[in-house]
Amino acid sequence: MTDFTATRRAFHLPQGITYLDGNSLGPMPVAARDRVARMMADEWSEMLITGWNKAGWYVQPRKVGDRIARLIGAGPGQVVMGDTLSIKVFQALSAALALRPGRRVILSDSGNFPSDLYVAQGLAHSLGAELRVVAPEAVEAAITDDLAVLMLTEVDYRTGRRHDMDALTARAHDAGALALWDLAHSAGAVDVDLTAADADFAVGCTYKYLNGGPGAPAFIWTHPRHADAAQPILQGWMGHDAPFAFDPDYRPATGVERMRVGTPPVIALAALDAALDVWDDVSLADLRARSIVLTQAFIAGVEASCPDVTLNSPRDPALRGSQVSFCHPQGYAVMQALIAAGIVGDFRAPDVLRFGFAPLYNDLDDVERAVDGLARILRDGSWNDERFHQRAAVT
Ligand SMILES: Cc1ncc(COP(=O)(O)O)c(C=O)c1O
Ligand SMILES: Nc1c(O)cccc1C(=O)C[C@H](N)C(=O)O
């Protein structure tokens, strides 16, 4: 049985804050702060360039990848870290398209995160391919025999809607296509099993539910059947078979390591590695069960006490990730008022109040405080204040 009291203690949670935005940026694990301080003092300061070998900086992208593998149903040696998620989407999508040379259609849905759609638009434009975007509920019917790649984000960033990864991957394969999954809102939030789903490629970020910190590196997974065939269109020297041979011609490394591009973000990887310690004793089944308890309690509480908002997430927990959103016509101001009251969720245009529930550190007391705070702000109208309407650059 996972000890969620112990996992909560592993985080620095600021006094007076109820944090329900781990689906955008996870809070700081205390071990990450200490590890970065140690890394600076013992490794960068003292070892200088020798740290690449002595401290293992060079192999860190694969070692950290192995730790993430367990959380997404992948095997050792199948995941590598680096770059931003948008770059990993580009690499996975371009590699998948190249594995289906006779076909040029990419299928995605309108709930996908804009960056994924922008990457697909850019690739489609440069390769003469076609991007088809349909409503999330229309995806299955839109899988046709001309499809090259089905590219979906498993959990919708706005609604929390969760696609059926197993069923849609199987449908894509039946149609002769490959399936690429973005796990940004799944890894560390739900019980992902890429091997059981028989997916082809997956990518994700580590600054949300994996708590690696702002700008933490992304990950990419390639199914072993593609790992030595996938062409990394973004060919960088760290993905070369022998980077320090300085060969002028590219020759991809074996396996997923070919998806490395350039120098890894060593300090960020140290923070992430420490952040992953907390997962060592966490069962994904327990995580999922607790996520459902929290999100169900939140929906029930808000619906009982906040008549002005409407649920914007699936009611059935089986169809939902670990976040819940509600709509309110003045959602931006309502969220700012809530944040000012110490309850941190976020707002997504045009009218969505979004709340992420991270089972590692959120509990039923957080749910109660958030429900009470939202009900109070909606009841007393305190959100309707000039200062809560001023838009910040980052929401
Ligand atoms: C589903 C999804 N894809 C892509 C991105 C973009 O990630 P990044 O800014 O790390 O490239 C995000 C979050 O920002 C996301 O939620
Ligand atoms: N990556 C982010 C950032 O650099 C700044 C602000 C927010 C983010 C996010 O991750 C947003 C997130 N993907 C979302 O689902 O809205």
JSON list of C-alpha atoms in Angstrom, two decimals, residues 31-223:
[
{"chain": "A", "resi": 31, "resn": "ALA", "atom": "CA", "xyz": [15.29, 16.30, -2.39]},
{"chain": "A", "resi": 32, "resn": "ALA", "atom": "CA", "xyz": [15.54, 18.17, -5.72]},
{"chain": "A", "resi": 33, "resn": "ARG", "atom": "CA", "xyz": [16.67, 21.38, -3.99]},
{"chain": "A", "resi": 34, "resn": "ASP", "atom": "CA", "xyz": [19.28, 19.46, -1.99]},
{"chain": "A", "resi": 35, "resn": "ARG", "atom": "CA", "xyz": [20.47, 17.49, -4.99]},
{"chain": "A", "resi": 36, "resn": "VAL", "atom": "CA", "xyz": [20.99, 20.57, -7.14]},
{"chain": "A", "resi": 37, "resn": "ALA", "atom": "CA", "xyz": [22.93, 22.25, -4.32]},
{"chain": "A", "resi": 38, "resn": "ARG", "atom": "CA", "xyz": [25.11, 19.14, -3.99]},
{"chain": "A", "resi": 39, "resn": "MET", "atom": "CA", "xyz": [25.54, 18.83, -7.73]},
{"chain": "A", "resi": 40, "resn": "MET", "atom": "CA", "xyz": [26.78, 22.42, -7.92]},
{"chain": "A", "resi": 41, "resn": "ALA", "atom": "CA", "xyz": [29.12, 22.05, -4.95]},
{"chain": "A", "resi": 42, "resn": "ASP", "atom": "CA", "xyz": [30.54, 18.59, -5.60]},
{"chain": "A", "resi": 43, "resn": "GLU", "atom": "CA", "xyz": [30.23, 18.10, -9.34]},
{"chain": "A", "resi": 44, "resn": "TRP", "atom": "CA", "xyz": [30.26, 21.29, -11.39]},
{"chain": "A", "resi": 45, "resn": "SER", "atom": "CA", "xyz": [32.53, 23.19, -8.97]},
{"chain": "A", "resi": 46, "resn": "GLU", "atom": "CA", "xyz": [35.05, 20.48, -8.29]},
{"chain": "A", "resi": 47, "resn": "MET", "atom": "CA", "xyz": [34.97, 18.15, -11.26]},
{"chain": "A", "resi": 48, "resn": "LEU", "atom": "CA", "xyz": [34.60, 20.70, -14.04]},
{"chain": "A", "resi": 49, "resn": "ILE", "atom": "CA", "xyz": [34.73, 18.97, -17.44]},
{"chain": "A", "resi": 50, "resn": "THR", "atom": "CA", "xyz": [35.58, 15.60, -15.88]},
{"chain": "A", "resi": 51, "resn": "GLY", "atom": "CA", "xyz": [32.02, 15.50, -14.49]},
{"chain": "A", "resi": 52, "resn": "TRP", "atom": "CA", "xyz": [30.81, 14.15, -17.85]},
{"chain": "A", "resi": 53, "resn": "ASN", "atom": "CA", "xyz": [32.52, 10.87, -17.00]},
{"chain": "A", "resi": 54, "resn": "LYS", "atom": "CA", "xyz": [33.11, 10.99, -13.24]},
{"chain": "A", "resi": 55, "resn": "ALA", "atom": "CA", "xyz": [29.65, 12.13, -12.25]},
{"chain": "A", "resi": 56, "resn": "GLY", "atom": "CA", "xyz": [27.94, 10.29, -15.10]},
{"chain": "A", "resi": 57, "resn": "TRP", "atom": "CA", "xyz": [26.44, 13.41, -16.73]},
{"chain": "A", "resi": 58, "resn": "TYR", "atom": "CA", "xyz": [26.72, 11.86, -20.17]},
{"chain": "A", "resi": 59, "resn": "VAL", "atom": "CA", "xyz": [24.66, 8.76, -19.36]},
{"chain": "A", "resi": 60, "resn": "GLN", "atom": "CA", "xyz": [22.12, 10.66, -17.26]},
{"chain": "A", "resi": 61, "resn": "PRO", "atom": "CA", "xyz": [19.52, 11.01, -20.09]},
{"chain": "A", "resi": 62, "resn": "ARG", "atom": "CA", "xyz": [19.27, 7.23, -20.33]},
{"chain": "A", "resi": 63, "resn": "LYS", "atom": "CA", "xyz": [19.45, 6.52, -16.59]},
{"chain": "A", "resi": 64, "resn": "VAL", "atom": "CA", "xyz": [16.70, 8.99, -15.80]},
{"chain": "A", "resi": 65, "resn": "GLY", "atom": "CA", "xyz": [14.76, 7.61, -18.78]},
{"chain": "A", "resi": 66, "resn": "ASP", "atom": "CA", "xyz": [14.87, 4.17, -17.18]},
{"chain": "A", "resi": 67, "resn": "ARG", "atom": "CA", "xyz": [13.29, 5.56, -14.01]},
{"chain": "A", "resi": 68, "resn": "ILE", "atom": "CA", "xyz": [10.47, 7.15, -16.01]},
{"chain": "A", "resi": 69, "resn": "ALA", "atom": "CA", "xyz": [9.98, 3.93, -17.98]},
{"chain": "A", "resi": 70, "resn": "ARG", "atom": "CA", "xyz": [8.45, 2.19, -14.95]},
{"chain": "A", "resi": 71, "resn": "LEU", "atom": "CA", "xyz": [5.83, 4.93, -14.66]},
{"chain": "A", "resi": 72, "resn": "ILE", "atom": "CA", "xyz": [4.64, 4.59, -18.25]},
{"chain": "A", "resi": 73, "resn": "GLY", "atom": "CA", "xyz": [4.76, 0.83, -18.77]},
{"chain": "A", "resi": 74, "resn": "ALA", "atom": "CA", "xyz": [8.01, 0.82, -20.75]},
{"chain": "A", "resi": 75, "resn": "GLY", "atom": "CA", "xyz": [11.12, -1.32, -20.39]},
{"chain": "A", "resi": 76, "resn": "PRO", "atom": "CA", "xyz": [14.69, -0.39, -19.50]},
{"chain": "A", "resi": 77, "resn": "GLY", "atom": "CA", "xyz": [16.67, 1.22, -22.32]},
{"chain": "A", "resi": 78, "resn": "GLN", "atom": "CA", "xyz": [13.50, 2.37, -24.10]},
{"chain": "A", "resi": 79, "resn": "VAL", "atom": "CA", "xyz": [13.21, 5.97, -22.86]},
{"chain": "A", "resi": 80, "resn": "VAL", "atom": "CA", "xyz": [15.63, 8.86, -23.26]},
{"chain": "A", "resi": 81, "resn": "MET", "atom": "CA", "xyz": [15.50, 12.37, -21.85]},
{"chain": "A", "resi": 82, "resn": "GLY", "atom": "CA", "xyz": [16.22, 15.75, -23.38]},
{"chain": "A", "resi": 83, "resn": "ASP", "atom": "CA", "xyz": [14.95, 18.92, -25.04]},
{"chain": "A", "resi": 84, "resn": "THR", "atom": "CA", "xyz": [11.44, 20.29, -24.74]},
{"chain": "A", "resi": 85, "resn": "LEU", "atom": "CA", "xyz": [8.28, 18.31, -25.30]},
{"chain": "A", "resi": 86, "resn": "SER", "atom": "CA", "xyz": [7.54, 20.23, -28.50]},
{"chain": "A", "resi": 87, "resn": "ILE", "atom": "CA", "xyz": [10.87, 19.02, -29.90]},
{"chain": "A", "resi": 88, "resn": "LYS", "atom": "CA", "xyz": [10.15, 15.46, -28.84]},
{"chain": "A", "resi": 89, "resn": "VAL", "atom": "CA", "xyz": [6.75, 15.66, -30.58]},
{"chain": "A", "resi": 90, "resn": "PHE", "atom": "CA", "xyz": [8.56, 16.79, -33.73]},
{"chain": "A", "resi": 91, "resn": "GLN", "atom": "CA", "xyz": [11.04, 13.91, -33.52]},
{"chain": "A", "resi": 92, "resn": "ALA", "atom": "CA", "xyz": [8.46, 11.22, -32.82]},
{"chain": "A", "resi": 93, "resn": "LEU", "atom": "CA", "xyz": [6.01, 12.44, -35.45]},
{"chain": "A", "resi": 94, "resn": "SER", "atom": "CA", "xyz": [8.64, 12.81, -38.16]},
{"chain": "A", "resi": 95, "resn": "ALA", "atom": "CA", "xyz": [10.07, 9.37, -37.37]},
{"chain": "A", "resi": 96, "resn": "ALA", "atom": "CA", "xyz": [6.59, 7.80, -37.41]},
{"chain": "A", "resi": 97, "resn": "LEU", "atom": "CA", "xyz": [5.75, 9.43, -40.75]},
{"chain": "A", "resi": 98, "resn": "ALA", "atom": "CA", "xyz": [9.00, 8.13, -42.25]},
{"chain": "A", "resi": 99, "resn": "LEU", "atom": "CA", "xyz": [8.02, 4.60, -41.16]},
{"chain": "A", "resi": 100, "resn": "ARG", "atom": "CA", "xyz": [4.84, 4.84, -43.27]},
{"chain": "A", "resi": 101, "resn": "PRO", "atom": "CA", "xyz": [6.33, 6.11, -46.55]},
{"chain": "A", "resi": 102, "resn": "GLY", "atom": "CA", "xyz": [3.30, 5.49, -48.77]},
{"chain": "A", "resi": 103, "resn": "ARG", "atom": "CA", "xyz": [0.96, 7.48, -46.52]},
{"chain": "A", "resi": 104, "resn": "ARG", "atom": "CA", "xyz": [0.76, 11.19, -45.73]},
{"chain": "A", "resi": 105, "resn": "VAL", "atom": "CA", "xyz": [-2.14, 11.69, -43.34]},
{"chain": "A", "resi": 106, "resn": "ILE", "atom": "CA", "xyz": [-1.71, 12.65, -39.67]},
{"chain": "A", "resi": 107, "resn": "LEU", "atom": "CA", "xyz": [-4.85, 12.46, -37.50]},
{"chain": "A", "resi": 108, "resn": "SER", "atom": "CA", "xyz": [-5.23, 14.40, -34.27]},
{"chain": "A", "resi": 109, "resn": "ASP", "atom": "CA", "xyz": [-8.02, 15.99, -32.27]},
{"chain": "A", "resi": 110, "resn": "SER", "atom": "CA", "xyz": [-9.12, 19.53, -31.53]},
{"chain": "A", "resi": 111, "resn": "GLY", "atom": "CA", "xyz": [-8.50, 19.01, -27.80]},
{"chain": "A", "resi": 112, "resn": "ASN", "atom": "CA", "xyz": [-4.80, 18.45, -28.40]},
{"chain": "A", "resi": 113, "resn": "PHE", "atom": "CA", "xyz": [-2.38, 20.96, -26.95]},
{"chain": "A", "resi": 114, "resn": "PRO", "atom": "CA", "xyz": [-1.68, 23.74, -29.50]},
{"chain": "A", "resi": 115, "resn": "SER", "atom": "CA", "xyz": [2.08, 23.07, -29.58]},
{"chain": "A", "resi": 116, "resn": "ASP", "atom": "CA", "xyz": [1.48, 19.50, -30.78]},
{"chain": "A", "resi": 117, "resn": "LEU", "atom": "CA", "xyz": [-0.85, 20.76, -33.50]},
{"chain": "A", "resi": 118, "resn": "TYR", "atom": "CA", "xyz": [1.61, 23.49, -34.51]},
{"chain": "A", "resi": 119, "resn": "VAL", "atom": "CA", "xyz": [4.43, 20.93, -34.82]},
{"chain": "A", "resi": 120, "resn": "ALA", "atom": "CA", "xyz": [2.19, 18.71, -36.92]},
{"chain": "A", "resi": 121, "resn": "GLN", "atom": "CA", "xyz": [1.12, 21.66, -39.11]},
{"chain": "A", "resi": 122, "resn": "GLY", "atom": "CA", "xyz": [4.77, 22.58, -39.66]},
{"chain": "A", "resi": 123, "resn": "LEU", "atom": "CA", "xyz": [5.76, 19.04, -40.54]},
{"chain": "A", "resi": 124, "resn": "ALA", "atom": "CA", "xyz": [2.74, 18.53, -42.77]},
{"chain": "A", "resi": 125, "resn": "HIS", "atom": "CA", "xyz": [3.61, 21.74, -44.60]},
{"chain": "A", "resi": 126, "resn": "SER", "atom": "CA", "xyz": [7.27, 20.88, -45.12]},
{"chain": "A", "resi": 127, "resn": "LEU", "atom": "CA", "xyz": [6.67, 17.22, -46.05]},
{"chain": "A", "resi": 128, "resn": "GLY", "atom": "CA", "xyz": [3.58, 17.69, -48.17]},
{"chain": "A", "resi": 129, "resn": "ALA", "atom": "CA", "xyz": [1.48, 15.73, -45.68]},
{"chain": "A", "resi": 130, "resn": "GLU", "atom": "CA", "xyz": [-2.06, 16.42, -44.45]},
{"chain": "A", "resi": 131, "resn": "LEU", "atom": "CA", "xyz": [-3.09, 17.08, -40.85]},
{"chain": "A", "resi": 132, "resn": "ARG", "atom": "CA", "xyz": [-6.69, 16.10, -40.08]},
{"chain": "A", "resi": 133, "resn": "VAL", "atom": "CA", "xyz": [-8.11, 17.43, -36.84]},
{"chain": "A", "resi": 134, "resn": "VAL", "atom": "CA", "xyz": [-11.43, 16.09, -35.58]},
{"chain": "A", "resi": 135, "resn": "ALA", "atom": "CA", "xyz": [-13.38, 16.41, -32.34]},
{"chain": "A", "resi": 136, "resn": "PRO", "atom": "CA", "xyz": [-12.03, 14.10, -29.58]},
{"chain": "A", "resi": 137, "resn": "GLU", "atom": "CA", "xyz": [-15.13, 11.90, -29.68]},
{"chain": "A", "resi": 138, "resn": "ALA", "atom": "CA", "xyz": [-14.86, 11.56, -33.48]},
{"chain": "A", "resi": 139, "resn": "VAL", "atom": "CA", "xyz": [-11.31, 10.17, -33.51]},
{"chain": "A", "resi": 140, "resn": "GLU", "atom": "CA", "xyz": [-12.17, 6.50, -33.71]},
{"chain": "A", "resi": 141, "resn": "ALA", "atom": "CA", "xyz": [-14.46, 6.90, -36.71]},
{"chain": "A", "resi": 142, "resn": "ALA", "atom": "CA", "xyz": [-11.88, 9.09, -38.46]},
{"chain": "A", "resi": 143, "resn": "ILE", "atom": "CA", "xyz": [-9.21, 6.35, -38.50]},
{"chain": "A", "resi": 144, "resn": "THR", "atom": "CA", "xyz": [-9.17, 5.44, -42.16]},
{"chain": "A", "resi": 145, "resn": "ASP", "atom": "CA", "xyz": [-6.95, 3.30, -44.36]},
{"chain": "A", "resi": 146, "resn": "ASP", "atom": "CA", "xyz": [-4.97, 6.29, -45.67]},
{"chain": "A", "resi": 147, "resn": "LEU", "atom": "CA", "xyz": [-3.75, 7.22, -42.19]},
{"chain": "A", "resi": 148, "resn": "ALA", "atom": "CA", "xyz": [0.00, 7.29, -41.51]},
{"chain": "A", "resi": 149, "resn": "VAL", "atom": "CA", "xyz": [0.05, 8.43, -37.87]},
{"chain": "A", "resi": 150, "resn": "LEU", "atom": "CA", "xyz": [-2.55, 8.83, -35.15]},
{"chain": "A", "resi": 151, "resn": "MET", "atom": "CA", "xyz": [-1.14, 11.55, -32.87]},
{"chain": "A", "resi": 152, "resn": "LEU", "atom": "CA", "xyz": [-3.05, 12.18, -29.65]},
{"chain": "A", "resi": 153, "resn": "THR", "atom": "CA", "xyz": [-2.52, 13.56, -26.19]},
{"chain": "A", "resi": 154, "resn": "GLU", "atom": "CA", "xyz": [-3.96, 10.89, -23.91]},
{"chain": "A", "resi": 155, "resn": "VAL", "atom": "CA", "xyz": [-5.43, 13.32, -21.37]},
{"chain": "A", "resi": 156, "resn": "ASP", "atom": "CA", "xyz": [-6.90, 16.56, -22.73]},
{"chain": "A", "resi": 157, "resn": "TYR", "atom": "CA", "xyz": [-5.18, 19.56, -21.13]},
{"chain": "A", "resi": 158, "resn": "ARG", "atom": "CA", "xyz": [-8.44, 21.51, -20.87]},
{"chain": "A", "resi": 159, "resn": "THR", "atom": "CA", "xyz": [-11.17, 19.00, -20.13]},
{"chain": "A", "resi": 160, "resn": "GLY", "atom": "CA", "xyz": [-9.17, 16.15, -18.58]},
{"chain": "A", "resi": 161, "resn": "ARG", "atom": "CA", "xyz": [-10.88, 13.77, -21.03]},
{"chain": "A", "resi": 162, "resn": "ARG", "atom": "CA", "xyz": [-8.88, 10.53, -21.31]},
{"chain": "A", "resi": 163, "resn": "HIS", "atom": "CA", "xyz": [-8.66, 8.68, -24.60]},
{"chain": "A", "resi": 164, "resn": "ASP", "atom": "CA", "xyz": [-8.79, 4.88, -24.65]},
{"chain": "A", "resi": 165, "resn": "MET", "atom": "CA", "xyz": [-5.15, 4.30, -25.57]},
{"chain": "A", "resi": 166, "resn": "ASP", "atom": "CA", "xyz": [-5.48, 0.53, -26.01]},
{"chain": "A", "resi": 167, "resn": "ALA", "atom": "CA", "xyz": [-8.53, 0.68, -28.27]},
{"chain": "A", "resi": 168, "resn": "LEU", "atom": "CA", "xyz": [-7.38, 3.60, -30.43]},
{"chain": "A", "resi": 169, "resn": "THR", "atom": "CA", "xyz": [-3.88, 2.16, -30.87]},
{"chain": "A", "resi": 170, "resn": "ALA", "atom": "CA", "xyz": [-5.43, -1.14, -31.97]},
{"chain": "A", "resi": 171, "resn": "ARG", "atom": "CA", "xyz": [-7.72, 0.69, -34.42]},
{"chain": "A", "resi": 172, "resn": "ALA", "atom": "CA", "xyz": [-4.77, 2.62, -35.85]},
{"chain": "A", "resi": 173, "resn": "HIS", "atom": "CA", "xyz": [-2.82, -0.61, -36.31]},
{"chain": "A", "resi": 174, "resn": "ASP", "atom": "CA", "xyz": [-5.80, -2.29, -38.00]},
{"chain": "A", "resi": 175, "resn": "ALA", "atom": "CA", "xyz": [-5.79, 0.60, -40.45]},
{"chain": "A", "resi": 176, "resn": "GLY", "atom": "CA", "xyz": [-2.05, 0.17, -41.05]},
{"chain": "A", "resi": 177, "resn": "ALA", "atom": "CA", "xyz": [-1.09, 3.35, -39.17]},
{"chain": "A", "resi": 178, "resn": "LEU", "atom": "CA", "xyz": [1.19, 4.06, -36.21]},
{"chain": "A", "resi": 179, "resn": "ALA", "atom": "CA", "xyz": [0.10, 5.54, -32.88]},
{"chain": "A", "resi": 180, "resn": "LEU", "atom": "CA", "xyz": [1.98, 8.37, -31.16]},
{"chain": "A", "resi": 181, "resn": "TRP", "atom": "CA", "xyz": [0.88, 9.35, -27.65]},
{"chain": "A", "resi": 182, "resn": "ASP", "atom": "CA", "xyz": [1.67, 12.55, -25.77]},
{"chain": "A", "resi": 183, "resn": "LEU", "atom": "CA", "xyz": [1.70, 11.71, -22.07]},
{"chain": "A", "resi": 184, "resn": "ALA", "atom": "CA", "xyz": [2.17, 15.27, -20.76]},
{"chain": "A", "resi": 185, "resn": "HIS", "atom": "CA", "xyz": [-0.99, 15.03, -18.64]},
{"chain": "A", "resi": 186, "resn": "SER", "atom": "CA", "xyz": [-0.74, 11.28, -17.99]},
{"chain": "A", "resi": 187, "resn": "ALA", "atom": "CA", "xyz": [2.75, 10.44, -16.76]},
{"chain": "A", "resi": 188, "resn": "GLY", "atom": "CA", "xyz": [2.60, 10.47, -12.96]},
{"chain": "A", "resi": 189, "resn": "ALA", "atom": "CA", "xyz": [-1.14, 11.14, -13.07]},
{"chain": "A", "resi": 190, "resn": "VAL", "atom": "CA", "xyz": [-2.71, 7.94, -14.38]},
{"chain": "A", "resi": 191, "resn": "ASP", "atom": "CA", "xyz": [-1.75, 4.29, -14.83]},
{"chain": "A", "resi": 192, "resn": "VAL", "atom": "CA", "xyz": [-0.13, 4.43, -18.27]},
{"chain": "A", "resi": 193, "resn": "ASP", "atom": "CA", "xyz": [0.97, 1.13, -19.84]},
{"chain": "A", "resi": 194, "resn": "LEU", "atom": "CA", "xyz": [2.53, 1.71, -23.25]},
{"chain": "A", "resi": 195, "resn": "THR", "atom": "CA", "xyz": [3.62, -1.92, -23.62]},
{"chain": "A", "resi": 196, "resn": "ALA", "atom": "CA", "xyz": [0.14, -3.27, -22.93]},
{"chain": "A", "resi": 197, "resn": "ALA", "atom": "CA", "xyz": [-1.34, -0.73, -25.34]},
{"chain": "A", "resi": 198, "resn": "ASP", "atom": "CA", "xyz": [1.28, -1.74, -27.95]},
{"chain": "A", "resi": 199, "resn": "ALA", "atom": "CA", "xyz": [1.79, 1.93, -28.83]},
{"chain": "A", "resi": 200, "resn": "ASP", "atom": "CA", "xyz": [4.51, 2.93, -31.28]},
{"chain": "A", "resi": 201, "resn": "PHE", "atom": "CA", "xyz": [5.90, 6.22, -29.94]},
{"chain": "A", "resi": 202, "resn": "ALA", "atom": "CA", "xyz": [5.30, 8.27, -26.82]},
{"chain": "A", "resi": 203, "resn": "VAL", "atom": "CA", "xyz": [6.55, 11.59, -25.51]},
{"chain": "A", "resi": 204, "resn": "GLY", "atom": "CA", "xyz": [5.91, 13.61, -22.39]},
{"chain": "A", "resi": 205, "resn": "CYS", "atom": "CA", "xyz": [7.13, 16.36, -20.13]},
{"chain": "A", "resi": 206, "resn": "THR", "atom": "CA", "xyz": [8.46, 16.06, -16.60]},
{"chain": "A", "resi": 207, "resn": "TYR", "atom": "CA", "xyz": [7.61, 19.44, -15.05]},
{"chain": "A", "resi": 208, "resn": "LYS", "atom": "CA", "xyz": [3.96, 18.56, -14.34]},
{"chain": "A", "resi": 209, "resn": "TYR", "atom": "CA", "xyz": [3.08, 15.44, -12.33]},
{"chain": "A", "resi": 210, "resn": "LEU", "atom": "CA", "xyz": [6.71, 14.25, -12.29]},
{"chain": "A", "resi": 211, "resn": "ASN", "atom": "CA", "xyz": [7.78, 17.43, -10.48]},
{"chain": "A", "resi": 212, "resn": "GLY", "atom": "CA", "xyz": [11.10, 17.96, -12.27]},
{"chain": "A", "resi": 213, "resn": "GLY", "atom": "CA", "xyz": [10.85, 21.78, -12.08]},
{"chain": "A", "resi": 214, "resn": "PRO", "atom": "CA", "xyz": [10.24, 24.58, -14.59]},
{"chain": "A", "resi": 215, "resn": "GLY", "atom": "CA", "xyz": [11.82, 23.70, -17.94]},
{"chain": "A", "resi": 216, "resn": "ALA", "atom": "CA", "xyz": [12.65, 20.12, -16.88]},
{"chain": "A", "resi": 217, "resn": "PRO", "atom": "CA", "xyz": [13.58, 17.96, -19.89]},
{"chain": "A", "resi": 218, "resn": "ALA", "atom": "CA", "xyz": [11.06, 15.92, -21.86]},
{"chain": "A", "resi": 219, "resn": "PHE", "atom": "CA", "xyz": [11.15, 12.20, -22.56]},
{"chain": "A", "resi": 220, "resn": "ILE", "atom": "CA", "xyz": [10.66, 10.08, -25.66]},
{"chain": "A", "resi": 221, "resn": "TRP", "atom": "CA", "xyz": [9.82, 6.39, -25.90]},
{"chain": "A", "resi": 222, "resn": "THR", "atom": "CA", "xyz": [10.13, 4.29, -29.01]},
{"chain": "A", "resi": 223, "resn": "HIS", "atom": "CA", "xyz": [8.66, 0.81, -29.10]}
]
